mmCIF file of C-alpha atoms and ligand atoms in Angstrom:
data_model
loop_
_atom_site.group_PDB
_atom_site.id
_atom_site.type_symbol
_atom_site.label_atom_id
_atom_site.label_comp_id
_atom_site.label_asym_id
_atom_site.label_seq_id
_atom_site.Cartn_x
_atom_site.Cartn_y
_atom_site.Cartn_z
ATOM 1 C CA MET I 40 135.851 -105.206 126.033
ATOM 2 C CA SER I 41 133.306 -104.265 123.352
ATOM 3 C CA THR I 42 133.741 -103.016 119.801
ATOM 4 C CA SER I 43 131.082 -101.227 117.754
ATOM 5 C CA SER I 44 130.589 -104.348 115.802
ATOM 6 C CA GLU I 45 129.638 -106.289 119.057
ATOM 7 C CA LEU I 46 126.919 -103.675 120.004
ATOM 8 C CA ALA I 47 123.228 -104.815 119.320
ATOM 9 C CA PRO I 48 122.269 -104.200 115.737
ATOM 10 C CA ILE I 49 120.300 -100.975 115.118
ATOM 11 C CA ALA I 50 116.699 -101.485 113.772
ATOM 12 C CA PHE I 51 115.593 -99.737 110.505
ATOM 13 C CA LEU I 52 112.046 -99.885 111.866
ATOM 14 C CA ASP I 53 111.273 -100.974 115.493
ATOM 15 C CA LEU I 54 107.499 -101.483 116.001
ATOM 16 C CA ALA I 55 108.156 -103.347 119.271
ATOM 17 C CA ALA I 56 109.866 -100.387 120.789
ATOM 18 C CA GLN I 57 107.083 -98.109 119.400
ATOM 19 C CA GLN I 58 104.529 -100.325 121.281
ATOM 20 C CA ARG I 59 106.564 -100.027 124.526
ATOM 21 C CA ARG I 60 106.318 -96.215 124.128
ATOM 22 C CA MET I 61 102.606 -95.976 123.288
ATOM 23 C CA GLY I 62 101.257 -99.352 124.345
ATOM 24 C CA GLU I 63 98.803 -98.094 126.904
ATOM 25 C CA ALA I 64 97.180 -95.580 124.569
ATOM 26 C CA LEU I 65 97.038 -98.341 121.819
ATOM 27 C CA ARG I 66 95.419 -100.951 124.096
ATOM 28 C CA ALA I 67 92.672 -98.540 125.345
ATOM 29 C CA ARG I 68 91.717 -97.639 121.753
ATOM 30 C CA ILE I 69 91.743 -101.291 120.557
ATOM 31 C CA ASP I 70 89.721 -102.469 123.677
ATOM 32 C CA ALA I 71 87.115 -99.854 122.833
ATOM 33 C CA VAL I 72 86.534 -101.456 119.480
ATOM 34 C CA LEU I 73 86.604 -104.967 120.980
ATOM 35 C CA ALA I 74 83.838 -103.742 123.259
ATOM 36 C CA HIS I 75 81.565 -102.104 120.630
ATOM 37 C CA CYS I 76 82.164 -104.768 117.788
ATOM 38 C CA ARG I 77 81.628 -102.300 114.993
ATOM 39 C CA PHE I 78 84.636 -103.680 113.074
ATOM 40 C CA VAL I 79 83.556 -102.264 109.653
ATOM 41 C CA MET I 80 82.847 -98.501 109.454
ATOM 42 C CA GLY I 81 82.828 -98.057 113.228
ATOM 43 C CA PRO I 82 82.882 -94.696 114.909
ATOM 44 C CA GLU I 83 86.689 -94.721 115.033
ATOM 45 C CA VAL I 84 86.750 -94.507 111.238
ATOM 46 C CA VAL I 85 84.621 -91.182 111.250
ATOM 47 C CA GLU I 86 86.699 -89.744 114.137
ATOM 48 C CA LEU I 87 89.915 -90.456 112.314
ATOM 49 C CA GLU I 88 88.618 -88.913 109.097
ATOM 50 C CA GLU I 89 87.679 -85.744 110.999
ATOM 51 C CA LYS I 90 90.905 -85.492 112.860
ATOM 52 C CA LEU I 91 93.054 -86.068 109.617
ATOM 53 C CA ALA I 92 90.938 -83.432 107.665
ATOM 54 C CA THR I 93 91.592 -80.934 110.475
ATOM 55 C CA TYR I 94 95.275 -81.705 110.673
ATOM 56 C CA ALA I 95 95.730 -81.120 106.945
ATOM 57 C CA GLY I 96 93.274 -78.313 106.688
ATOM 58 C CA ALA I 97 91.262 -80.176 104.084
ATOM 59 C CA ALA I 98 87.541 -80.168 103.891
ATOM 60 C CA HIS I 99 87.039 -83.786 103.539
ATOM 61 C CA CYS I 100 88.810 -87.060 104.450
ATOM 62 C CA VAL I 101 87.769 -90.496 103.252
ATOM 63 C CA GLY I 102 89.375 -93.518 105.087
ATOM 64 C CA VAL I 103 90.350 -96.389 102.663
ATOM 65 C CA SER I 104 91.954 -99.708 102.598
ATOM 66 C CA SER I 105 95.475 -98.734 101.611
ATOM 67 C CA GLY I 106 97.395 -96.070 99.805
ATOM 68 C CA THR I 107 97.145 -98.074 96.597
ATOM 69 C CA ASP I 108 93.413 -98.296 96.841
ATOM 70 C CA ALA I 109 93.282 -94.629 97.588
ATOM 71 C CA LEU I 110 95.046 -93.872 94.293
ATOM 72 C CA GLN I 111 92.571 -96.299 92.505
ATOM 73 C CA ILE I 112 89.527 -94.771 93.933
ATOM 74 C CA VAL I 113 90.577 -91.308 92.870
ATOM 75 C CA MET I 114 91.483 -92.484 89.337
ATOM 76 C CA MET I 115 88.231 -94.334 89.009
ATOM 77 C CA ALA I 116 86.283 -91.244 90.146
ATOM 78 C CA GLU I 117 87.973 -89.386 87.127
ATOM 79 C CA GLY I 118 87.011 -92.103 84.848
ATOM 80 C CA ILE I 119 90.670 -92.622 83.916
ATOM 81 C CA GLY I 120 91.003 -95.766 81.699
ATOM 82 C CA ARG I 121 91.968 -97.001 78.297
ATOM 83 C CA GLY I 122 93.720 -94.552 76.005
ATOM 84 C CA ASP I 123 94.658 -92.108 78.859
ATOM 85 C CA ALA I 124 98.165 -90.937 79.732
ATOM 86 C CA VAL I 125 98.940 -90.557 83.404
ATOM 87 C CA PHE I 126 102.238 -88.700 84.092
ATOM 88 C CA LEU I 127 104.276 -89.767 86.984
ATOM 89 C CA PRO I 128 107.821 -89.932 88.293
ATOM 90 C CA ALA I 129 109.944 -93.017 87.243
ATOM 91 C CA PHE I 130 111.565 -92.816 90.692
ATOM 92 C CA THR I 131 108.842 -93.796 93.086
ATOM 93 C CA TYR I 132 107.172 -96.904 94.689
ATOM 94 C CA THR I 133 105.599 -99.289 92.205
ATOM 95 C CA ALA I 134 101.944 -98.466 93.421
ATOM 96 C CA THR I 135 101.933 -95.224 91.555
ATOM 97 C CA ALA I 136 102.374 -96.711 88.254
ATOM 98 C CA GLU I 137 100.497 -99.888 89.025
ATOM 99 C CA VAL I 138 97.173 -98.175 89.513
ATOM 100 C CA PRO I 139 96.851 -96.542 85.937
ATOM 101 C CA LEU I 140 97.694 -99.870 84.473
ATOM 102 C CA VAL I 141 95.094 -101.714 86.511
ATOM 103 C CA LEU I 142 92.619 -99.215 85.058
ATOM 104 C CA GLY I 143 93.774 -99.673 81.454
ATOM 105 C CA ALA I 144 95.425 -96.324 81.271
ATOM 106 C CA THR I 145 99.227 -95.903 80.454
ATOM 107 C CA PRO I 146 101.790 -94.566 82.916
ATOM 108 C CA VAL I 147 104.094 -92.093 81.208
ATOM 109 C CA PHE I 148 107.380 -91.911 83.239
ATOM 110 C CA VAL I 149 108.907 -88.517 84.102
ATOM 111 C CA ASP I 150 112.462 -87.938 85.267
ATOM 112 C CA VAL I 151 113.202 -86.452 88.697
ATOM 113 C CA ASP I 152 115.407 -83.670 90.106
ATOM 114 C CA PRO I 153 118.959 -84.909 90.895
ATOM 115 C CA ALA I 154 119.187 -82.956 94.198
ATOM 116 C CA THR I 155 115.676 -83.319 95.701
ATOM 117 C CA PHE I 156 114.752 -86.540 93.989
ATOM 118 C CA GLN I 157 111.291 -85.092 93.275
ATOM 119 C CA ILE I 158 109.481 -85.090 89.981
ATOM 120 C CA ASP I 159 111.130 -82.535 87.568
ATOM 121 C CA PRO I 160 108.934 -79.948 86.034
ATOM 122 C CA ALA I 161 111.081 -79.639 82.905
ATOM 123 C CA SER I 162 110.951 -83.352 82.296
ATOM 124 C CA LEU I 163 107.116 -83.302 82.914
ATOM 125 C CA ARG I 164 106.760 -80.640 80.204
ATOM 126 C CA ALA I 165 108.949 -82.573 77.826
ATOM 127 C CA ARG I 166 106.938 -85.680 78.428
ATOM 128 C CA ILE I 167 103.640 -84.143 77.927
ATOM 129 C CA ALA I 168 104.928 -82.752 74.574
ATOM 130 C CA ASP I 169 106.144 -86.339 73.711
ATOM 131 C CA VAL I 170 102.697 -87.775 74.306
ATOM 132 C CA ARG I 171 101.026 -84.957 72.234
ATOM 133 C CA ARG I 172 103.472 -85.487 69.414
ATOM 134 C CA ALA I 173 103.000 -89.334 69.387
ATOM 135 C CA GLY I 174 99.123 -88.602 69.159
ATOM 136 C CA LYS I 175 98.248 -92.152 70.529
ATOM 137 C CA LEU I 176 97.311 -91.342 74.196
ATOM 138 C CA LYS I 177 95.172 -88.572 75.678
ATOM 139 C CA PRO I 178 96.989 -86.708 78.431
ATOM 140 C CA ARG I 179 94.696 -86.944 81.449
ATOM 141 C CA ALA I 180 96.422 -86.652 84.759
ATOM 142 C CA ILE I 181 99.600 -85.814 86.677
ATOM 143 C CA VAL I 182 100.438 -87.734 89.912
ATOM 144 C CA GLY I 183 102.875 -85.660 91.868
ATOM 145 C CA VAL I 184 104.547 -87.873 94.450
ATOM 146 C CA ASP I 185 105.894 -86.317 97.626
ATOM 147 C CA LEU I 186 109.041 -88.565 97.764
ATOM 148 C CA PHE I 187 110.684 -89.707 101.031
ATOM 149 C CA GLY I 188 108.798 -87.153 103.161
ATOM 150 C CA GLN I 189 109.489 -84.004 101.128
ATOM 151 C CA PRO I 190 106.933 -82.096 99.027
ATOM 152 C CA ALA I 191 106.847 -82.293 95.224
ATOM 153 C CA PRO I 192 107.285 -78.780 93.487
ATOM 154 C CA TRP I 193 103.541 -78.191 93.758
ATOM 155 C CA ALA I 194 103.576 -74.501 92.449
ATOM 156 C CA GLU I 195 105.065 -75.746 89.107
ATOM 157 C CA LEU I 196 102.918 -78.816 88.973
ATOM 158 C CA ARG I 197 99.717 -76.736 89.377
ATOM 159 C CA ASP I 198 100.934 -74.450 86.608
ATOM 160 C CA ILE I 199 101.578 -77.285 84.239
ATOM 161 C CA ALA I 200 98.199 -79.082 85.202
ATOM 162 C CA THR I 201 96.366 -75.853 84.452
ATOM 163 C CA GLU I 202 98.007 -75.036 81.267
ATOM 164 C CA ASN I 203 97.437 -78.605 79.901
ATOM 165 C CA ASN I 204 93.973 -79.177 81.501
ATOM 166 C CA LEU I 205 95.163 -82.318 83.530
ATOM 167 C CA PHE I 206 93.718 -83.673 86.649
ATOM 168 C CA LEU I 207 96.351 -83.205 89.476
ATOM 169 C CA LEU I 208 96.742 -85.915 92.245
ATOM 170 C CA ASP I 209 99.019 -85.810 95.210
ATOM 171 C CA ASP I 210 100.479 -89.364 96.059
ATOM 172 C CA CYS I 211 101.458 -88.319 99.668
ATOM 173 C CA ALA I 212 101.847 -91.936 100.812
ATOM 174 C CA GLN I 213 105.237 -91.229 102.216
ATOM 175 C CA SER I 214 104.880 -87.599 103.296
ATOM 176 C CA PHE I 215 101.922 -86.993 105.506
ATOM 177 C CA GLY I 216 103.007 -84.553 108.122
ATOM 178 C CA GLY I 217 105.376 -82.671 105.757
ATOM 179 C CA SER I 218 104.547 -79.220 104.564
ATOM 180 C CA TYR I 219 104.899 -76.974 101.518
ATOM 181 C CA ALA I 220 104.916 -73.152 101.319
ATOM 182 C CA GLY I 221 104.053 -72.935 104.967
ATOM 183 C CA ARG I 222 101.042 -75.461 105.137
ATOM 184 C CA LYS I 223 100.784 -79.205 105.813
ATOM 185 C CA LEU I 224 100.467 -81.411 102.712
ATOM 186 C CA GLY I 225 96.976 -82.370 101.839
ATOM 187 C CA ARG I 226 95.722 -79.455 99.743
ATOM 188 C CA GLU I 227 98.190 -79.137 96.923
ATOM 189 C CA ALA I 228 96.120 -81.061 94.362
ATOM 190 C CA THR I 229 92.545 -81.795 93.718
ATOM 191 C CA ALA I 230 92.948 -84.948 95.701
ATOM 192 C CA THR I 231 95.655 -86.209 98.109
ATOM 193 C CA THR I 232 96.140 -89.868 98.794
ATOM 194 C CA LEU I 233 97.747 -91.225 102.071
ATOM 195 C CA SER I 234 99.081 -94.594 103.198
ATOM 196 C CA PHE I 235 99.164 -95.907 106.747
ATOM 197 C CA PHE I 236 101.532 -98.870 105.939
ATOM 198 C CA PRO I 237 103.503 -99.526 109.077
ATOM 199 C CA SER I 238 106.617 -98.046 107.890
ATOM 200 C CA LYS I 239 105.258 -94.739 106.699
ATOM 201 C CA PRO I 240 105.587 -91.607 109.070
ATOM 202 C CA LEU I 241 102.013 -92.171 110.275
ATOM 203 C CA GLY I 242 101.819 -95.929 110.161
ATOM 204 C CA GLY I 243 99.096 -98.246 111.342
ATOM 205 C CA TYR I 244 99.475 -101.972 112.255
ATOM 206 C CA GLY I 245 98.348 -103.334 109.039
ATOM 207 C CA ASP I 246 97.147 -101.798 105.678
ATOM 208 C CA GLY I 247 95.220 -98.472 105.570
ATOM 209 C CA GLY I 248 94.924 -95.197 103.624
ATOM 210 C CA ALA I 249 92.950 -92.207 103.146
ATOM 211 C CA ILE I 250 91.951 -89.582 100.578
ATOM 212 C CA LEU I 251 91.935 -85.770 101.362
ATOM 213 C CA THR I 252 90.038 -83.279 99.152
ATOM 214 C CA ASP I 253 88.304 -79.972 99.355
ATOM 215 C CA ASP I 254 85.717 -80.880 96.798
ATOM 216 C CA ALA I 255 82.499 -82.168 98.377
ATOM 217 C CA GLU I 256 81.202 -83.919 95.222
ATOM 218 C CA ARG I 257 84.445 -85.793 94.745
ATOM 219 C CA ALA I 258 84.534 -86.782 98.503
ATOM 220 C CA ALA I 259 80.882 -88.279 98.139
ATOM 221 C CA LEU I 260 82.033 -90.149 94.918
ATOM 222 C CA TYR I 261 85.017 -91.660 96.884
ATOM 223 C CA ARG I 262 82.745 -92.743 99.678
ATOM 224 C CA SER I 263 80.633 -94.494 97.225
ATOM 225 C CA LEU I 264 83.451 -96.098 95.306
ATOM 226 C CA ARG I 265 85.079 -97.454 98.540
ATOM 227 C CA THR I 266 81.815 -99.283 99.302
ATOM 228 C CA HIS I 267 80.955 -101.036 95.865
ATOM 229 C CA GLY I 268 79.649 -97.900 94.360
ATOM 230 C CA GLU I 269 76.674 -97.846 96.729
ATOM 231 C CA GLY I 270 73.931 -95.018 96.485
ATOM 232 C CA GLY I 271 71.787 -93.467 99.123
ATOM 233 C CA THR I 272 70.755 -96.913 100.486
ATOM 234 C CA ARG I 273 73.005 -99.860 101.018
ATOM 235 C CA TYR I 274 71.586 -102.125 98.286
ATOM 236 C CA GLU I 275 71.376 -99.424 95.523
ATOM 237 C CA VAL I 276 74.462 -99.870 93.295
ATOM 238 C CA LEU I 277 75.097 -96.581 91.236
ATOM 239 C CA ARG I 278 78.553 -97.496 89.840
ATOM 240 C CA THR I 279 81.174 -100.145 89.661
ATOM 241 C CA GLY I 280 83.202 -99.667 92.893
ATOM 242 C CA MET I 281 85.432 -101.741 95.109
ATOM 243 C CA ASN I 282 85.752 -102.962 98.721
ATOM 244 C CA GLY I 283 88.026 -100.232 99.790
ATOM 245 C CA ARG I 284 87.119 -99.336 103.388
ATOM 246 C CA LEU I 285 89.327 -98.665 106.210
ATOM 247 C CA ASP I 286 89.130 -101.240 109.109
ATOM 248 C CA THR I 287 87.895 -99.730 112.457
ATOM 249 C CA LEU I 288 90.841 -101.490 114.266
ATOM 250 C CA GLN I 289 93.292 -99.692 112.014
ATOM 251 C CA ALA I 290 91.508 -96.392 112.591
ATOM 252 C CA ALA I 291 91.685 -97.015 116.461
ATOM 253 C CA VAL I 292 95.473 -97.654 116.244
ATOM 254 C CA LEU I 293 95.965 -94.502 114.032
ATOM 255 C CA LEU I 294 93.911 -92.302 116.513
ATOM 256 C CA ALA I 295 96.147 -93.521 119.413
ATOM 257 C CA LYS I 296 99.291 -92.823 117.366
ATOM 258 C CA LEU I 297 98.085 -89.436 116.086
ATOM 259 C CA ASP I 298 98.626 -88.088 119.653
ATOM 260 C CA PHE I 299 102.424 -88.908 119.298
ATOM 261 C CA PHE I 300 102.638 -87.796 115.610
ATOM 262 C CA GLU I 301 104.009 -84.205 116.012
ATOM 263 C CA ALA I 302 106.742 -85.320 118.648
ATOM 264 C CA GLU I 303 107.770 -88.117 116.171
ATOM 265 C CA LEU I 304 108.056 -85.617 113.289
ATOM 266 C CA ALA I 305 110.241 -83.352 115.479
ATOM 267 C CA ARG I 306 112.456 -86.346 116.467
ATOM 268 C CA ARG I 307 112.849 -87.371 112.711
ATOM 269 C CA GLU I 308 113.908 -83.681 111.905
ATOM 270 C CA GLU I 309 116.411 -83.798 114.721
ATOM 271 C CA ILE I 310 118.009 -86.997 113.444
ATOM 272 C CA ALA I 311 118.131 -85.627 109.904
ATOM 273 C CA CYS I 312 119.894 -82.605 111.140
ATOM 274 C CA ALA I 313 122.397 -84.510 113.131
ATOM 275 C CA TYR I 314 123.055 -86.706 109.976
ATOM 276 C CA ASP I 315 123.378 -83.567 107.816
ATOM 277 C CA ALA I 316 125.923 -82.049 110.243
ATOM 278 C CA GLY I 317 127.864 -85.419 110.663
ATOM 279 C CA LEU I 318 127.969 -86.516 107.095
ATOM 280 C CA ARG I 319 127.857 -83.590 104.806
ATOM 281 C CA ASP I 320 131.580 -83.533 104.206
ATOM 282 C CA VAL I 321 131.920 -87.378 103.311
ATOM 283 C CA VAL I 322 128.665 -88.126 101.342
ATOM 284 C CA THR I 323 125.894 -86.063 99.452
ATOM 285 C CA VAL I 324 123.251 -85.369 102.080
ATOM 286 C CA PRO I 325 119.622 -84.863 100.928
ATOM 287 C CA ALA I 326 118.909 -81.439 99.495
ATOM 288 C CA ARG I 327 115.687 -79.676 100.903
ATOM 289 C CA VAL I 328 112.812 -78.938 98.531
ATOM 290 C CA PRO I 329 112.509 -75.040 98.551
ATOM 291 C CA GLY I 330 109.604 -74.015 100.804
ATOM 292 C CA GLY I 331 109.235 -77.562 102.118
ATOM 293 C CA VAL I 332 109.319 -79.309 105.479
ATOM 294 C CA SER I 333 110.117 -83.059 105.347
ATOM 295 C CA ALA I 334 108.233 -85.817 107.339
ATOM 296 C CA TRP I 335 111.483 -87.722 106.839
ATOM 297 C CA ALA I 336 110.088 -91.093 105.914
ATOM 298 C CA ILE I 337 113.431 -91.780 104.367
ATOM 299 C CA TYR I 338 116.795 -90.132 104.661
ATOM 300 C CA ALA I 339 118.689 -90.941 101.634
ATOM 301 C CA ILE I 340 122.411 -90.137 100.879
ATOM 302 C CA LEU I 341 124.190 -90.320 97.443
ATOM 303 C CA LEU I 342 127.443 -92.106 96.920
ATOM 304 C CA PRO I 343 129.695 -91.556 93.745
ATOM 305 C CA ASP I 344 128.820 -94.995 92.163
ATOM 306 C CA THR I 345 127.430 -98.451 92.693
ATOM 307 C CA ALA I 346 130.731 -99.953 93.873
ATOM 308 C CA ALA I 347 131.036 -97.127 96.540
ATOM 309 C CA ARG I 348 127.480 -97.830 97.702
ATOM 310 C CA ALA I 349 128.042 -101.553 97.957
ATOM 311 C CA ALA I 350 131.274 -101.101 99.955
ATOM 312 C CA LEU I 351 129.610 -98.656 102.373
ATOM 313 C CA GLN I 352 126.627 -101.093 102.798
ATOM 314 C CA GLU I 353 129.048 -103.858 103.729
ATOM 315 C CA ARG I 354 130.789 -101.611 106.272
ATOM 316 C CA LEU I 355 127.539 -100.474 107.788
ATOM 317 C CA LYS I 356 126.319 -104.092 108.078
ATOM 318 C CA ALA I 357 129.539 -105.113 109.900
ATOM 319 C CA ALA I 358 128.856 -102.312 112.372
ATOM 320 C CA GLY I 359 125.230 -103.371 112.913
ATOM 321 C CA VAL I 360 123.916 -100.477 111.070
ATOM 322 C CA PRO I 361 120.970 -101.265 108.623
ATOM 323 C CA SER I 362 120.511 -99.480 105.315
ATOM 324 C CA ALA I 363 118.189 -99.853 102.346
ATOM 325 C CA ILE I 364 118.010 -99.049 98.749
ATOM 326 C CA TYR I 365 114.935 -96.987 97.648
ATOM 327 C CA TYR I 366 114.769 -97.728 94.739
ATOM 328 C CA PRO I 367 117.099 -100.173 93.056
ATOM 329 C CA LEU I 368 115.334 -99.961 89.656
ATOM 330 C CA PRO I 369 113.455 -97.035 88.300
ATOM 331 C CA LEU I 370 109.902 -97.950 87.294
ATOM 332 C CA HIS I 371 110.560 -97.695 83.483
ATOM 333 C CA ARG I 372 113.063 -100.597 83.735
ATOM 334 C CA GLN I 373 110.810 -102.921 85.855
ATOM 335 C CA PRO I 374 109.876 -106.096 84.035
ATOM 336 C CA ALA I 375 106.168 -105.329 84.493
ATOM 337 C CA TYR I 376 106.300 -101.826 83.187
ATOM 338 C CA ARG I 377 109.171 -101.556 80.637
ATOM 339 C CA ASP I 378 106.815 -102.689 77.803
ATOM 340 C CA HIS I 379 104.546 -99.809 78.570
ATOM 341 C CA HIS I 380 107.468 -97.286 78.317
ATOM 342 C CA ASP I 381 107.969 -95.289 75.147
ATOM 343 C CA GLY I 382 111.800 -95.527 75.387
ATOM 344 C CA ALA I 383 112.479 -91.890 76.527
ATOM 345 C CA THR I 384 115.777 -91.758 78.464
ATOM 346 C CA LEU I 385 115.439 -90.806 82.125
ATOM 347 C CA PRO I 386 119.028 -90.440 83.205
ATOM 348 C CA VAL I 387 118.550 -88.991 86.588
ATOM 349 C CA SER I 388 116.303 -91.889 87.679
ATOM 350 C CA ASP I 389 118.828 -94.252 86.315
ATOM 351 C CA SER I 390 121.637 -92.718 88.118
ATOM 352 C CA LEU I 391 119.860 -92.297 91.525
ATOM 353 C CA ALA I 392 119.022 -96.029 91.429
ATOM 354 C CA GLU I 393 122.585 -96.849 91.216
ATOM 355 C CA ARG I 394 123.911 -94.459 93.888
ATOM 356 C CA ILE I 395 121.201 -93.880 96.465
ATOM 357 C CA LEU I 396 121.117 -95.378 100.101
ATOM 358 C CA ALA I 397 118.761 -94.809 102.880
ATOM 359 C CA LEU I 398 119.913 -94.627 106.531
ATOM 360 C CA PRO I 399 117.684 -95.471 109.516
ATOM 361 C CA ILE I 400 115.529 -92.575 110.586
ATOM 362 C CA GLN I 401 112.765 -93.900 112.779
ATOM 363 C CA PRO I 402 111.789 -91.830 115.869
ATOM 364 C CA GLU I 403 112.970 -94.735 118.221
ATOM 365 C CA LEU I 404 116.518 -94.227 117.561
ATOM 366 C CA THR I 405 118.566 -92.967 120.524
ATOM 367 C CA ASP I 406 121.238 -90.282 120.313
ATOM 368 C CA ALA I 407 123.834 -92.877 120.799
ATOM 369 C CA GLU I 408 122.551 -94.896 117.912
ATOM 370 C CA VAL I 409 122.530 -91.820 115.622
ATOM 371 C CA ALA I 410 126.094 -91.156 116.613
ATOM 372 C CA ARG I 411 126.955 -94.873 115.746
ATOM 373 C CA VAL I 412 125.321 -94.467 112.314
ATOM 374 C CA ILE I 413 127.381 -91.296 111.606
ATOM 375 C CA ALA I 414 130.563 -92.912 112.795
ATOM 376 C CA ALA I 415 129.832 -95.997 110.685
ATOM 377 C CA VAL I 416 129.306 -94.015 107.516
ATOM 378 C CA ARG I 417 132.341 -91.953 108.179
ATOM 379 C CA GLY I 418 134.302 -95.285 108.567
HETATM 380 C C1 PLP E 730 103.629 -96.988 100.129
HETATM 381 C C2 PLP E 730 103.310 -96.179 98.856
HETATM 382 C C3 PLP E 730 102.041 -96.412 98.198
HETATM 383 C C4 PLP E 730 101.120 -97.523 98.514
HETATM 384 O O1 PLP E 730 100.654 -97.491 99.745
HETATM 385 P P1 PLP E 730 100.075 -98.924 100.436
HETATM 386 O O2 PLP E 730 99.207 -98.448 101.587
HETATM 387 O O3 PLP E 730 101.170 -99.745 100.651
HETATM 388 O O4 PLP E 730 99.089 -99.460 99.310
HETATM 389 C C5 PLP E 730 101.759 -95.557 97.077
HETATM 390 N N1 PLP E 730 102.634 -94.684 96.706
HETATM 391 C C6 PLP E 730 103.915 -94.449 97.285
HETATM 392 C C7 PLP E 730 104.687 -93.287 96.768
HETATM 393 C C8 PLP E 730 104.148 -95.216 98.392
HETATM 394 O O5 PLP E 730 105.324 -95.018 98.975
#
C-alpha cells in the first residue's frame, strides 16, 4: 500500500531527466567542440548568436558570460555611473540592482503590480518625480524586468522612457521565449539582456547570457566591451571593458537545446493552465499580463499571509512536492541595498514577499506529477 507521501519526491528542476530526453543531441554538439578545440569564441558562439537573433527578430545578438554581465556591458556602453539613477523594480532578482551599484550608479526601487508582479508604471512615474524633486541624482535609465516569464508593461515603459529621455533596457533573463503584443521578447527596449543559467527557460549547463539589439553601433560596442574593450585588432584597447565572453561549450549546449525549446514552452503553458484550472478556487493563481504570453520560468501563487504560506509549504513538503519563495525579501530591504534606498514605501513588493510561493513548472513534469501538485495544494 502506498500513500502520496511515499511516492518519490517531485523535482523542482530535473537536469538529469532533461539529459535523458536530449542527451544524444547534446553529446553530438559537445563532441564537435572537443574535436575543433576552439573553446573561446568558436563557431558555435556565432551560430547561436544568429539563431537567437532570428528567433527574437532582433538585428543583432552578442553572446556574453552571464545575464549579470549582459546587464553590466549594456550599462557600461551607456556610460552609466556615479550620480546616475537607474529605475528598476524592487521585486526582482538581485543582479538587476547589483550592476548599477558596481558601476557607481544608484538603483532607485520601483513598486510592482499586485496582480501581475511586473513593474508598476504609476509607481515608476512617482519614483522619477521623487528623484527629480530630491535633485541629487540624474535620472538615466529604466530597467524593465520581464518577471517570472511574463513581459513587463512595455507600451507604458516606452512612453515613460521617451517622456523623460531615459535609456530603456529589458532584463529578460527569466522570460526569453515569452512574447508581448504578438511578438517574441527581445525588441521591446533599446537593448534586451538574456541569461542562460540552468534554471532559466532556455538554460545552459553553466553560466551564459546574451544581449539583443537592433542598433548596429551598440552591438559593436557590446562586442568590444565583452573582450576587454578591444578595437579593430586584438591588441588595440579602445576602452575599459571586461572578460565577458560566452564559452563555446555553453553555446554548443544551447544550440542543442534550442531545438527542443518551443515544445518545452508549450509544455510549460500546458502545466500552467492545468494549475490554473485545478487551483483557482483555493489560491490566487497568477494573472496574465495583458497582451503577453509567458515563458513560465516560475508559476507563483499568492496565499493570504505568511502563516498560510508556511503551512502550505509544510504540507507540500510532506507530500514530496517542492516549492520555493521568489523573493523572500524585496531588494530595498536587502542588507546590501537598503542603505542606498531613499526610504520610499513599496507596499506591494513588501506584501508579495510575504505571500508568494512558486510551484514546480519544469517541462519534465508528468501529468501524474502535475495532478499530485494540485492535490497537495488543495490539501
Ligand atoms: C537570473 C537573473 C539575472 C542574472 O543572470 P545570471 O546569468 O545568473 O547572471 C538577472 N536578472 C534577472 C531578473 C534574473 O532572474
